[in-house]
PDB file of C-alpha atoms in Angstrom:
ATOM      1  CA  MET A  20      54.228  58.013  19.530  1.00  0.00           C
ATOM      2  CA  ALA A  21      56.164  54.734  19.366  1.00  0.00           C
ATOM      3  CA  ALA A  22      58.414  54.512  22.432  1.00  0.00           C
ATOM      4  CA  ASN A  23      57.150  57.087  24.952  1.00  0.00           C
ATOM      5  CA  ALA A  24      53.486  56.076  24.521  1.00  0.00           C
ATOM      6  CA  TYR A  25      54.325  52.967  26.540  1.00  0.00           C
ATOM      7  CA  ASP A  26      55.620  55.209  29.329  1.00  0.00           C
ATOM      8  CA  SER A  27      52.595  57.526  29.348  1.00  0.00           C
ATOM      9  CA  VAL A  28      50.147  54.594  29.051  1.00  0.00           C
ATOM     10  CA  PRO A  29      52.016  51.458  30.227  1.00  0.00           C
ATOM     11  CA  TYR A  30      50.987  48.142  28.734  1.00  0.00           C
ATOM     12  CA  GLU A  31      49.486  45.948  31.451  1.00  0.00           C
ATOM     13  CA  SER A  32      51.488  42.765  30.931  1.00  0.00           C
ATOM     14  CA  HIS A  33      51.150  39.488  32.779  1.00  0.00           C
ATOM     15  CA  ALA A  34      52.335  35.903  32.543  1.00  0.00           C
ATOM     16  CA  GLN A  35      51.593  34.244  29.178  1.00  0.00           C
ATOM     17  CA  GLY A  36      51.380  30.483  29.593  1.00  0.00           C
ATOM     18  CA  GLU A  37      52.274  29.684  25.969  1.00  0.00           C
ATOM     19  CA  THR A  38      55.652  31.404  26.375  1.00  0.00           C
ATOM     20  CA  TRP A  39      56.785  29.447  29.422  1.00  0.00           C
ATOM     21  CA  LEU A  40      60.059  27.696  28.873  1.00  0.00           C
ATOM     22  CA  ASP A  41      58.811  24.247  29.857  1.00  0.00           C
ATOM     23  CA  VAL A  42      56.102  24.547  27.182  1.00  0.00           C
ATOM     24  CA  LEU A  43      58.667  25.440  24.516  1.00  0.00           C
ATOM     25  CA  ALA A  44      61.050  22.701  25.660  1.00  0.00           C
ATOM     26  CA  ALA A  45      58.280  20.093  25.600  1.00  0.00           C
ATOM     27  CA  GLN A  46      57.248  20.976  22.046  1.00  0.00           C
ATOM     28  CA  ALA A  47      60.856  20.959  20.833  1.00  0.00           C
ATOM     29  CA  THR A  48      61.397  17.559  22.460  1.00  0.00           C
ATOM     30  CA  LEU A  49      58.271  16.145  20.769  1.00  0.00           C
ATOM     31  CA  PHE A  50      59.793  17.129  17.421  1.00  0.00           C
ATOM     32  CA  GLY A  51      63.087  15.386  18.139  1.00  0.00           C
ATOM     33  CA  MET A  52      65.201  18.243  19.473  1.00  0.00           C
ATOM     34  CA  LYS A  53      67.345  18.339  22.595  1.00  0.00           C
ATOM     35  CA  PRO A  54      66.561  21.749  24.085  1.00  0.00           C
ATOM     36  CA  ALA A  55      68.291  23.090  27.168  1.00  0.00           C
ATOM     37  CA  PRO A  56      66.550  22.235  30.451  1.00  0.00           C
ATOM     38  CA  PRO A  57      64.353  25.190  31.471  1.00  0.00           C
ATOM     39  CA  GLY A  58      65.881  25.021  34.930  1.00  0.00           C
ATOM     40  CA  ALA A  59      69.418  25.630  33.632  1.00  0.00           C
ATOM     41  CA  CYS A  60      69.296  27.911  30.598  1.00  0.00           C
ATOM     42  CA  ARG A  61      69.557  31.468  29.276  1.00  0.00           C
ATOM     43  CA  ALA A  62      66.407  33.230  28.029  1.00  0.00           C
ATOM     44  CA  LEU A  63      66.015  36.539  26.193  1.00  0.00           C
ATOM     45  CA  PHE A  64      62.760  38.503  26.149  1.00  0.00           C
ATOM     46  CA  ILE A  65      62.441  41.065  23.342  1.00  0.00           C
ATOM     47  CA  GLY A  66      59.979  43.846  24.165  1.00  0.00           C
ATOM     48  CA  CYS A  67      59.749  42.742  27.791  1.00  0.00           C
ATOM     49  CA  ALA A  68      57.921  45.884  29.053  1.00  0.00           C
ATOM     50  CA  SER A  69      58.082  45.783  32.872  1.00  0.00           C
ATOM     51  CA  GLY A  70      58.966  42.099  32.809  1.00  0.00           C
ATOM     52  CA  TRP A  71      55.834  40.561  34.225  1.00  0.00           C
ATOM     53  CA  ASN A  72      55.857  37.708  31.743  1.00  0.00           C
ATOM     54  CA  MET A  73      59.419  36.737  32.666  1.00  0.00           C
ATOM     55  CA  LEU A  74      59.596  37.530  36.400  1.00  0.00           C
ATOM     56  CA  PRO A  75      57.423  34.559  37.482  1.00  0.00           C
ATOM     57  CA  MET A  76      59.645  32.261  35.407  1.00  0.00           C
ATOM     58  CA  ALA A  77      62.757  33.769  36.938  1.00  0.00           C
ATOM     59  CA  ALA A  78      61.360  33.264  40.440  1.00  0.00           C
ATOM     60  CA  LEU A  79      60.569  29.593  39.728  1.00  0.00           C
ATOM     61  CA  LEU A  80      63.836  28.901  37.873  1.00  0.00           C
ATOM     62  CA  PRO A  81      66.568  30.489  40.016  1.00  0.00           C
ATOM     63  CA  GLU A  82      69.414  28.644  38.225  1.00  0.00           C
ATOM     64  CA  SER A  83      68.444  30.080  34.812  1.00  0.00           C
ATOM     65  CA  ARG A  84      69.385  33.543  33.565  1.00  0.00           C
ATOM     66  CA  PHE A  85      66.863  35.985  32.118  1.00  0.00           C
ATOM     67  CA  VAL A  86      67.583  39.086  30.030  1.00  0.00           C
ATOM     68  CA  GLY A  87      64.842  41.482  28.965  1.00  0.00           C
ATOM     69  CA  ILE A  88      65.147  44.395  26.539  1.00  0.00           C
ATOM     70  CA  ASP A  89      62.655  47.178  25.804  1.00  0.00           C
ATOM     71  CA  LEU A  90      62.685  50.738  24.456  1.00  0.00           C
ATOM     72  CA  ALA A  91      60.305  52.105  27.112  1.00  0.00           C
ATOM     73  CA  ALA A  92      62.629  53.386  29.832  1.00  0.00           C
ATOM     74  CA  GLY A  93      59.796  53.942  32.297  1.00  0.00           C
ATOM     75  CA  GLN A  94      58.566  50.387  32.027  1.00  0.00           C
ATOM     76  CA  VAL A  95      62.093  49.003  32.372  1.00  0.00           C
ATOM     77  CA  ALA A  96      62.569  51.122  35.508  1.00  0.00           C
ATOM     78  CA  THR A  97      59.340  49.715  36.963  1.00  0.00           C
ATOM     79  CA  GLY A  98      60.546  46.213  36.165  1.00  0.00           C
ATOM     80  CA  ARG A  99      63.895  46.829  37.845  1.00  0.00           C
ATOM     81  CA  ASP A 100      62.086  47.995  40.983  1.00  0.00           C
ATOM     82  CA  ASP A 101      60.039  44.791  40.977  1.00  0.00           C
ATOM     83  CA  VAL A 102      63.182  42.692  40.492  1.00  0.00           C
ATOM     84  CA  GLY A 103      64.638  44.344  43.584  1.00  0.00           C
ATOM     85  CA  LEU A 104      61.466  43.850  45.631  1.00  0.00           C
ATOM     86  CA  LEU A 105      61.382  40.179  44.666  1.00  0.00           C
ATOM     87  CA  GLY A 106      65.084  39.720  45.385  1.00  0.00           C
ATOM     88  CA  LEU A 107      65.794  38.147  42.001  1.00  0.00           C
ATOM     89  CA  SER A 108      69.487  37.880  41.162  1.00  0.00           C
ATOM     90  CA  ASN A 109      69.014  36.070  37.823  1.00  0.00           C
ATOM     91  CA  VAL A 110      67.279  38.888  35.901  1.00  0.00           C
ATOM     92  CA  GLU A 111      68.741  41.755  33.869  1.00  0.00           C
ATOM     93  CA  LEU A 112      66.514  44.391  32.272  1.00  0.00           C
ATOM     94  CA  ARG A 113      67.997  46.728  29.667  1.00  0.00           C
ATOM     95  CA  VAL A 114      66.691  49.799  27.845  1.00  0.00           C
ATOM     96  CA  MET A 115      67.676  48.631  24.379  1.00  0.00           C
ATOM     97  CA  ASP A 116      66.471  48.644  20.777  1.00  0.00           C
ATOM     98  CA  VAL A 117      66.343  45.244  19.098  1.00  0.00           C
ATOM     99  CA  LEU A 118      68.171  46.889  16.178  1.00  0.00           C
ATOM    100  CA  ASP A 119      71.188  47.299  18.468  1.00  0.00           C
ATOM    101  CA  VAL A 120      71.431  43.679  19.620  1.00  0.00           C
ATOM    102  CA  THR A 121      74.741  42.092  18.606  1.00  0.00           C
ATOM    103  CA  ALA A 122      76.756  38.992  19.445  1.00  0.00           C
ATOM    104  CA  GLU A 123      77.899  40.831  22.602  1.00  0.00           C
ATOM    105  CA  LEU A 124      74.586  39.934  24.235  1.00  0.00           C
ATOM    106  CA  GLY A 125      75.492  36.264  23.925  1.00  0.00           C
ATOM    107  CA  LEU A 126      73.635  33.093  22.969  1.00  0.00           C
ATOM    108  CA  PHE A 127      70.281  32.125  24.433  1.00  0.00           C
ATOM    109  CA  ASP A 128      68.498  28.802  24.669  1.00  0.00           C
ATOM    110  CA  TYR A 129      65.116  30.495  24.424  1.00  0.00           C
ATOM    111  CA  ILE A 130      64.174  33.802  22.799  1.00  0.00           C
ATOM    112  CA  ILE A 131      60.690  35.245  23.375  1.00  0.00           C
ATOM    113  CA  ALA A 132      59.181  38.092  21.336  1.00  0.00           C
ATOM    114  CA  HIS A 133      55.561  38.208  22.474  1.00  0.00           C
ATOM    115  CA  GLY A 134      53.297  40.997  21.244  1.00  0.00           C
ATOM    116  CA  VAL A 135      56.064  42.813  19.392  1.00  0.00           C
ATOM    117  CA  TYR A 136      56.482  41.702  15.775  1.00  0.00           C
ATOM    118  CA  SER A 137      53.287  43.116  14.228  1.00  0.00           C
ATOM    119  CA  TRP A 138      53.625  46.448  16.012  1.00  0.00           C
ATOM    120  CA  VAL A 139      57.086  47.564  14.903  1.00  0.00           C
ATOM    121  CA  SER A 140      58.719  48.802  11.703  1.00  0.00           C
ATOM    122  CA  ALA A 141      59.892  46.518   8.903  1.00  0.00           C
ATOM    123  CA  ALA A 142      63.487  47.133  10.010  1.00  0.00           C
ATOM    124  CA  ALA A 143      62.670  46.054  13.577  1.00  0.00           C
ATOM    125  CA  GLN A 144      60.798  43.001  12.282  1.00  0.00           C
ATOM    126  CA  ALA A 145      63.884  41.974  10.326  1.00  0.00           C
ATOM    127  CA  ALA A 146      66.025  42.590  13.419  1.00  0.00           C
ATOM    128  CA  ILE A 147      63.791  40.323  15.543  1.00  0.00           C
ATOM    129  CA  LEU A 148      64.280  37.444  13.101  1.00  0.00           C
ATOM    130  CA  ARG A 149      68.011  38.219  12.873  1.00  0.00           C
ATOM    131  CA  VAL A 150      68.384  38.046  16.652  1.00  0.00           C
ATOM    132  CA  CYS A 151      66.393  34.807  16.678  1.00  0.00           C
ATOM    133  CA  ARG A 152      68.995  33.418  14.269  1.00  0.00           C
ATOM    134  CA  ASP A 153      72.253  34.968  15.464  1.00  0.00           C
ATOM    135  CA  ASN A 154      71.665  34.861  19.223  1.00  0.00           C
ATOM    136  CA  LEU A 155      69.961  31.482  19.447  1.00  0.00           C
ATOM    137  CA  ALA A 156      71.848  28.413  20.691  1.00  0.00           C
ATOM    138  CA  PRO A 157      72.131  25.479  18.215  1.00  0.00           C
ATOM    139  CA  GLN A 158      69.240  23.576  19.867  1.00  0.00           C
ATOM    140  CA  GLY A 159      67.451  26.741  20.926  1.00  0.00           C
ATOM    141  CA  VAL A 160      63.821  27.698  20.400  1.00  0.00           C
ATOM    142  CA  ALA A 161      62.518  31.160  19.506  1.00  0.00           C
ATOM    143  CA  TYR A 162      58.907  32.263  20.045  1.00  0.00           C
ATOM    144  CA  VAL A 163      57.442  35.059  17.883  1.00  0.00           C
ATOM    145  CA  SER A 164      53.791  36.086  18.136  1.00  0.00           C
ATOM    146  CA  TYR A 165      51.982  38.274  15.610  1.00  0.00           C
ATOM    147  CA  ASN A 166      48.582  39.238  14.247  1.00  0.00           C
ATOM    148  CA  CYS A 167      47.566  37.065  11.328  1.00  0.00           C
ATOM    149  CA  LYS A 168      44.975  36.942   8.595  1.00  0.00           C
ATOM    150  CA  PRO A 169      42.155  36.313   7.941  1.00  0.00           C
ATOM    151  CA  GLY A 170      40.955  37.073  11.465  1.00  0.00           C
ATOM    152  CA  TRP A 171      42.872  40.293  12.015  1.00  0.00           C
ATOM    153  CA  GLN A 172      42.097  41.534   8.516  1.00  0.00           C
ATOM    154  CA  MET A 173      38.506  41.871   9.707  1.00  0.00           C
ATOM    155  CA  ARG A 174      39.522  43.506  12.979  1.00  0.00           C
ATOM    156  CA  SER A 175      41.684  45.998  11.117  1.00  0.00           C
ATOM    157  CA  LEU A 176      38.479  47.571   9.770  1.00  0.00           C
ATOM    158  CA  LEU A 177      37.754  48.967  13.226  1.00  0.00           C
ATOM    159  CA  ARG A 178      41.353  50.131  13.531  1.00  0.00           C
ATOM    160  CA  ASP A 179      40.970  52.075  10.277  1.00  0.00           C
ATOM    161  CA  MET A 180      37.720  53.669  11.464  1.00  0.00           C
ATOM    162  CA  MET A 181      39.182  54.733  14.801  1.00  0.00           C
ATOM    163  CA  GLU A 182      42.386  55.990  13.166  1.00  0.00           C
ATOM    164  CA  LEU A 183      40.348  58.151  10.795  1.00  0.00           C
ATOM    165  CA  HIS A 184      38.400  59.717  13.653  1.00  0.00           C
ATOM    166  CA  ALA A 185      41.568  60.294  15.718  1.00  0.00           C
ATOM    167  CA  ARG A 186      43.558  61.858  12.874  1.00  0.00           C
ATOM    168  CA  GLY A 187      45.137  65.156  13.821  1.00  0.00           C
ATOM    169  CA  PHE A 188      45.386  64.239  17.499  1.00  0.00           C
ATOM    170  CA  GLU A 189      48.838  63.441  18.901  1.00  0.00           C
ATOM    171  CA  ALA A 190      48.443  63.061  22.669  1.00  0.00           C
ATOM    172  CA  PRO A 191      47.557  59.493  23.684  1.00  0.00           C
ATOM    173  CA  ALA A 192      44.674  60.694  25.901  1.00  0.00           C
ATOM    174  CA  ASP A 193      43.157  62.653  23.011  1.00  0.00           C
ATOM    175  CA  ARG A 194      43.528  59.745  20.591  1.00  0.00           C
ATOM    176  CA  LEU A 195      41.896  57.395  23.078  1.00  0.00           C
ATOM    177  CA  ARG A 196      38.993  59.797  23.601  1.00  0.00           C
ATOM    178  CA  GLN A 197      38.380  60.002  19.852  1.00  0.00           C
ATOM    179  CA  ALA A 198      38.650  56.229  19.462  1.00  0.00           C
ATOM    180  CA  ARG A 199      36.119  55.626  22.251  1.00  0.00           C
ATOM    181  CA  ALA A 200      33.771  58.140  20.622  1.00  0.00           C
ATOM    182  CA  MET A 201      33.976  56.228  17.340  1.00  0.00           C
ATOM    183  CA  LEU A 202      33.275  52.945  19.138  1.00  0.00           C
ATOM    184  CA  GLY A 203      30.173  54.524  20.653  1.00  0.00           C
ATOM    185  CA  PHE A 204      28.994  55.596  17.206  1.00  0.00           C
ATOM    186  CA  LEU A 205      29.670  52.139  15.755  1.00  0.00           C
ATOM    187  CA  GLY A 206      27.831  50.467  18.622  1.00  0.00           C
ATOM    188  CA  ARG A 207      24.747  52.523  17.849  1.00  0.00           C
ATOM    189  CA  ALA A 208      25.185  51.951  14.112  1.00  0.00           C
ATOM    190  CA  ALA A 209      25.288  48.185  14.654  1.00  0.00           C
ATOM    191  CA  GLN A 210      21.669  48.322  15.740  1.00  0.00           C
ATOM    192  CA  VAL A 211      20.647  49.659  12.337  1.00  0.00           C
ATOM    193  CA  ASP A 212      21.575  46.400  10.638  1.00  0.00           C
ATOM    194  CA  GLY A 213      19.638  44.483  13.260  1.00  0.00           C
ATOM    195  CA  ASP A 214      20.093  40.774  12.726  1.00  0.00           C
ATOM    196  CA  GLY A 215      22.221  41.250   9.595  1.00  0.00           C
ATOM    197  CA  SER A 216      25.693  39.706   9.495  1.00  0.00           C
ATOM    198  CA  TYR A 217      27.466  43.089   9.502  1.00  0.00           C
ATOM    199  CA  GLY A 218      25.474  44.351  12.474  1.00  0.00           C
ATOM    200  CA  ARG A 219      26.146  41.206  14.494  1.00  0.00           C
ATOM    201  CA  TRP A 220      29.862  41.292  13.723  1.00  0.00           C
ATOM    202  CA  LEU A 221      30.126  45.019  14.482  1.00  0.00           C
ATOM    203  CA  ALA A 222      28.258  44.682  17.768  1.00  0.00           C
ATOM    204  CA  GLU A 223      30.501  41.812  18.895  1.00  0.00           C
ATOM    205  CA  GLU A 224      33.729  43.636  18.027  1.00  0.00           C
ATOM    206  CA  VAL A 225      32.615  46.885  19.682  1.00  0.00           C
ATOM    207  CA  ALA A 226      31.568  44.980  22.813  1.00  0.00           C
ATOM    208  CA  LEU A 227      34.983  43.297  22.911  1.00  0.00           C
ATOM    209  CA  LEU A 228      36.862  46.607  22.702  1.00  0.00           C
ATOM    210  CA  ASP A 229      34.536  48.226  25.238  1.00  0.00           C
ATOM    211  CA  ARG A 230      35.714  45.605  27.742  1.00  0.00           C
ATOM    212  CA  MET A 231      39.400  46.214  27.043  1.00  0.00           C
ATOM    213  CA  GLY A 232      41.462  48.795  28.893  1.00  0.00           C
ATOM    214  CA  ASP A 233      42.865  51.949  27.336  1.00  0.00           C
ATOM    215  CA  PHE A 234      46.345  50.400  27.248  1.00  0.00           C
ATOM    216  CA  TYR A 235      45.092  47.701  24.855  1.00  0.00           C
ATOM    217  CA  LEU A 236      43.179  50.101  22.609  1.00  0.00           C
ATOM    218  CA  LEU A 237      46.131  52.489  22.338  1.00  0.00           C
ATOM    219  CA  HIS A 238      48.885  49.957  21.724  1.00  0.00           C
ATOM    220  CA  GLU A 239      46.884  47.483  19.635  1.00  0.00           C
ATOM    221  CA  HIS A 240      44.483  49.490  17.462  1.00  0.00           C
ATOM    222  CA  LEU A 241      46.025  52.970  17.584  1.00  0.00           C
ATOM    223  CA  ALA A 242      49.679  51.957  17.284  1.00  0.00           C
ATOM    224  CA  PRO A 243      51.561  53.535  14.354  1.00  0.00           C
ATOM    225  CA  ALA A 244      52.242  50.044  12.988  1.00  0.00           C
ATOM    226  CA  ASN A 245      50.073  46.957  13.118  1.00  0.00           C
ATOM    227  CA  GLU A 246      50.790  44.480  10.349  1.00  0.00           C
ATOM    228  CA  ALA A 247      48.737  41.318  10.072  1.00  0.00           C
ATOM    229  CA  LEU A 248      50.299  38.585   7.929  1.00  0.00           C
ATOM    230  CA  TRP A 249      49.145  35.486   6.161  1.00  0.00           C
ATOM    231  CA  PHE A 250      50.936  32.574   7.760  1.00  0.00           C
ATOM    232  CA  HIS A 251      52.623  31.645   4.473  1.00  0.00           C
ATOM    233  CA  GLU A 252      54.019  35.202   4.259  1.00  0.00           C
ATOM    234  CA  PHE A 253      55.525  34.969   7.735  1.00  0.00           C
ATOM    235  CA  SER A 254      56.917  31.508   6.947  1.00  0.00           C
ATOM    236  CA  LYS A 255      58.667  32.882   3.866  1.00  0.00           C
ATOM    237  CA  ARG A 256      60.328  35.583   5.959  1.00  0.00           C
ATOM    238  CA  VAL A 257      61.468  32.897   8.406  1.00  0.00           C
ATOM    239  CA  VAL A 258      63.019  30.795   5.651  1.00  0.00           C
ATOM    240  CA  ASN A 259      64.675  33.846   4.075  1.00  0.00           C
ATOM    241  CA  GLY A 260      66.154  34.575   7.491  1.00  0.00           C
ATOM    242  CA  ALA A 261      67.781  31.130   7.581  1.00  0.00           C
ATOM    243  CA  MET A 262      65.372  29.751  10.192  1.00  0.00           C
ATOM    244  CA  GLN A 263      62.615  27.150  10.032  1.00  0.00           C
ATOM    245  CA  TYR A 264      59.144  26.791  11.509  1.00  0.00           C
ATOM    246  CA  LEU A 265      58.865  24.279  14.323  1.00  0.00           C
ATOM    247  CA  GLY A 266      55.198  24.694  15.204  1.00  0.00           C
ATOM    248  CA  GLU A 267      52.935  26.390  17.720  1.00  0.00           C
ATOM    249  CA  PRO A 268      53.379  26.071  21.516  1.00  0.00           C
ATOM    250  CA  THR A 269      50.931  23.156  21.724  1.00  0.00           C
ATOM    251  CA  LEU A 270      49.948  20.435  19.268  1.00  0.00           C
ATOM    252  CA  ALA A 271      46.282  21.384  19.664  1.00  0.00           C
ATOM    253  CA  MET A 272      47.019  24.772  18.073  1.00  0.00           C
ATOM    254  CA  MET A 273      48.439  22.968  15.024  1.00  0.00           C
ATOM    255  CA  MET A 274      45.784  20.284  14.572  1.00  0.00           C
ATOM    256  CA  GLY A 275      42.561  22.163  13.969  1.00  0.00           C
ATOM    257  CA  ARG A 276      41.175  21.973  17.489  1.00  0.00           C
ATOM    258  CA  GLY A 277      37.408  22.530  17.280  1.00  0.00           C
ATOM    259  CA  LEU A 278      37.087  21.563  13.609  1.00  0.00           C
ATOM    260  CA  PRO A 279      35.020  18.472  12.722  1.00  0.00           C
ATOM    261  CA  ALA A 280      37.103  15.348  12.110  1.00  0.00           C
ATOM    262  CA  ALA A 281      35.838  15.112   8.523  1.00  0.00           C
ATOM    263  CA  LEU A 282      37.069  18.623   7.777  1.00  0.00           C
ATOM    264  CA  ARG A 283      40.480  17.873   9.286  1.00  0.00           C
ATOM    265  CA  GLU A 284      40.731  14.761   7.098  1.00  0.00           C
ATOM    266  CA  GLU A 285      39.831  16.841   4.051  1.00  0.00           C
ATOM    267  CA  LEU A 286      42.589  19.284   4.929  1.00  0.00           C
ATOM    268  CA  ASP A 287      45.129  16.475   5.287  1.00  0.00           C
ATOM    269  CA  ALA A 288      44.213  15.155   1.851  1.00  0.00           C
ATOM    270  CA  ALA A 289      44.223  18.562   0.141  1.00  0.00           C
ATOM    271  CA  THR A 290      47.426  20.079   1.525  1.00  0.00           C
ATOM    272  CA  GLY A 291      50.945  19.039   0.716  1.00  0.00           C
ATOM    273  CA  ASP A 292      53.103  20.159   3.640  1.00  0.00           C
ATOM    274  CA  LEU A 293      53.080  21.605   7.141  1.00  0.00           C
ATOM    275  CA  ILE A 294      53.098  25.245   6.049  1.00  0.00           C
ATOM    276  CA  GLN A 295      50.197  24.808   3.621  1.00  0.00           C
ATOM    277  CA  THR A 296      48.207  22.824   6.155  1.00  0.00           C
ATOM    278  CA  GLN A 297      48.663  25.521   8.782  1.00  0.00           C
ATOM    279  CA  GLN A 298      47.624  28.204   6.304  1.00  0.00           C
ATOM    280  CA  TYR A 299      44.457  26.333   5.375  1.00  0.00           C
ATOM    281  CA  LEU A 300      43.646  25.839   9.058  1.00  0.00           C
ATOM    282  CA  ASP A 301      43.772  29.618   9.427  1.00  0.00           C
ATOM    283  CA  PHE A 302      41.397  29.935   6.452  1.00  0.00           C
ATOM    284  CA  ALA A 303      38.969  27.543   8.119  1.00  0.00           C
ATOM    285  CA  SER A 304      39.149  28.927  11.655  1.00  0.00           C
ATOM    286  CA  GLY A 305      39.504  32.653  11.009  1.00  0.00           C
ATOM    287  CA  ARG A 306      42.570  32.724  13.247  1.00  0.00           C
ATOM    288  CA  HIS A 307      43.684  36.235  14.171  1.00  0.00           C
ATOM    289  CA  PHE A 308      46.811  35.607  16.262  1.00  0.00           C
ATOM    290  CA  ARG A 309      49.708  33.166  16.004  1.00  0.00           C
ATOM    291  CA  ARG A 310      52.476  32.132  18.375  1.00  0.00           C
ATOM    292  CA  SER A 311      55.079  30.551  16.110  1.00  0.00           C
ATOM    293  CA  LEU A 312      58.137  28.650  17.300  1.00  0.00           C
ATOM    294  CA  LEU A 313      61.304  28.917  15.213  1.00  0.00           C
ATOM    295  CA  VAL A 314      64.551  26.945  15.195  1.00  0.00           C
ATOM    296  CA  HIS A 315      67.736  26.920  13.175  1.00  0.00           C
ATOM    297  CA  GLN A 316      67.440  25.819   9.561  1.00  0.00           C
ATOM    298  CA  ASP A 317      69.884  22.930  10.005  1.00  0.00           C
ATOM    299  CA  VAL A 318      67.947  21.331  12.884  1.00  0.00           C
ATOM    300  CA  LYS A 319      66.383  18.034  11.815  1.00  0.00           C
ATOM    301  CA  LEU A 320      62.817  17.811  13.051  1.00  0.00           C
TER     302      LEU A 320
END
């Protein structure tokens, strides 16, 4: 179901503010780097779908060059049509597997892999980090988002329930129908627990998924792969790939926004380094999704 499911049920993408190049450049600058100016750079988008995260950037930054790659030929074709309608001459969309990216594609000042890493095979995950290393300019910044624990470990329970009910069905429409049926059952079951913690959690999660479109349910919860990681596990993969963790797109994401000051002070006293602090923040907040920025291992931050 992996590649053509995105053609039969396209993912409804839109601009993601945390991925915008000026955001990444600002964070890199705060940490002492000298990133390329967003208005004169090269940017690569891995898993670009129809390009609607990158096309607004390309329209606003006509002197920069944007390359997007994706396996879904139908979505790339839609994106190419939009590029033509918008008259953008600084965008190239390719039907391409990240496993096939080589030095031929060139170096990029910014590499964006939003909504891809958790939903692909281990080989593709390794390829994403390899491209972030081999195709990133010396002062470049890579952005990789992924589902993380503990928050997504809880959400994966619903994925398991829907997957069980949809087993034996191959067509996306059939799998979606079975998943929606299970959500209906779980919504009714949540009432049995009443005011209990399980019932409240189940009702909230079912209500959330009821509001989401079929494209989200299919490609998030019914995807063949969906790996949630502890932050320290992802960080180890980054280091093993000869990269280092810079931070999240904004300082607020890294500093326990919403936690009481006393708890943040306790965290500072109990943790020994940036990675451990970030992991403990995830423990405290129940974070389910991260947007991590990566840079070369030899960059001094």
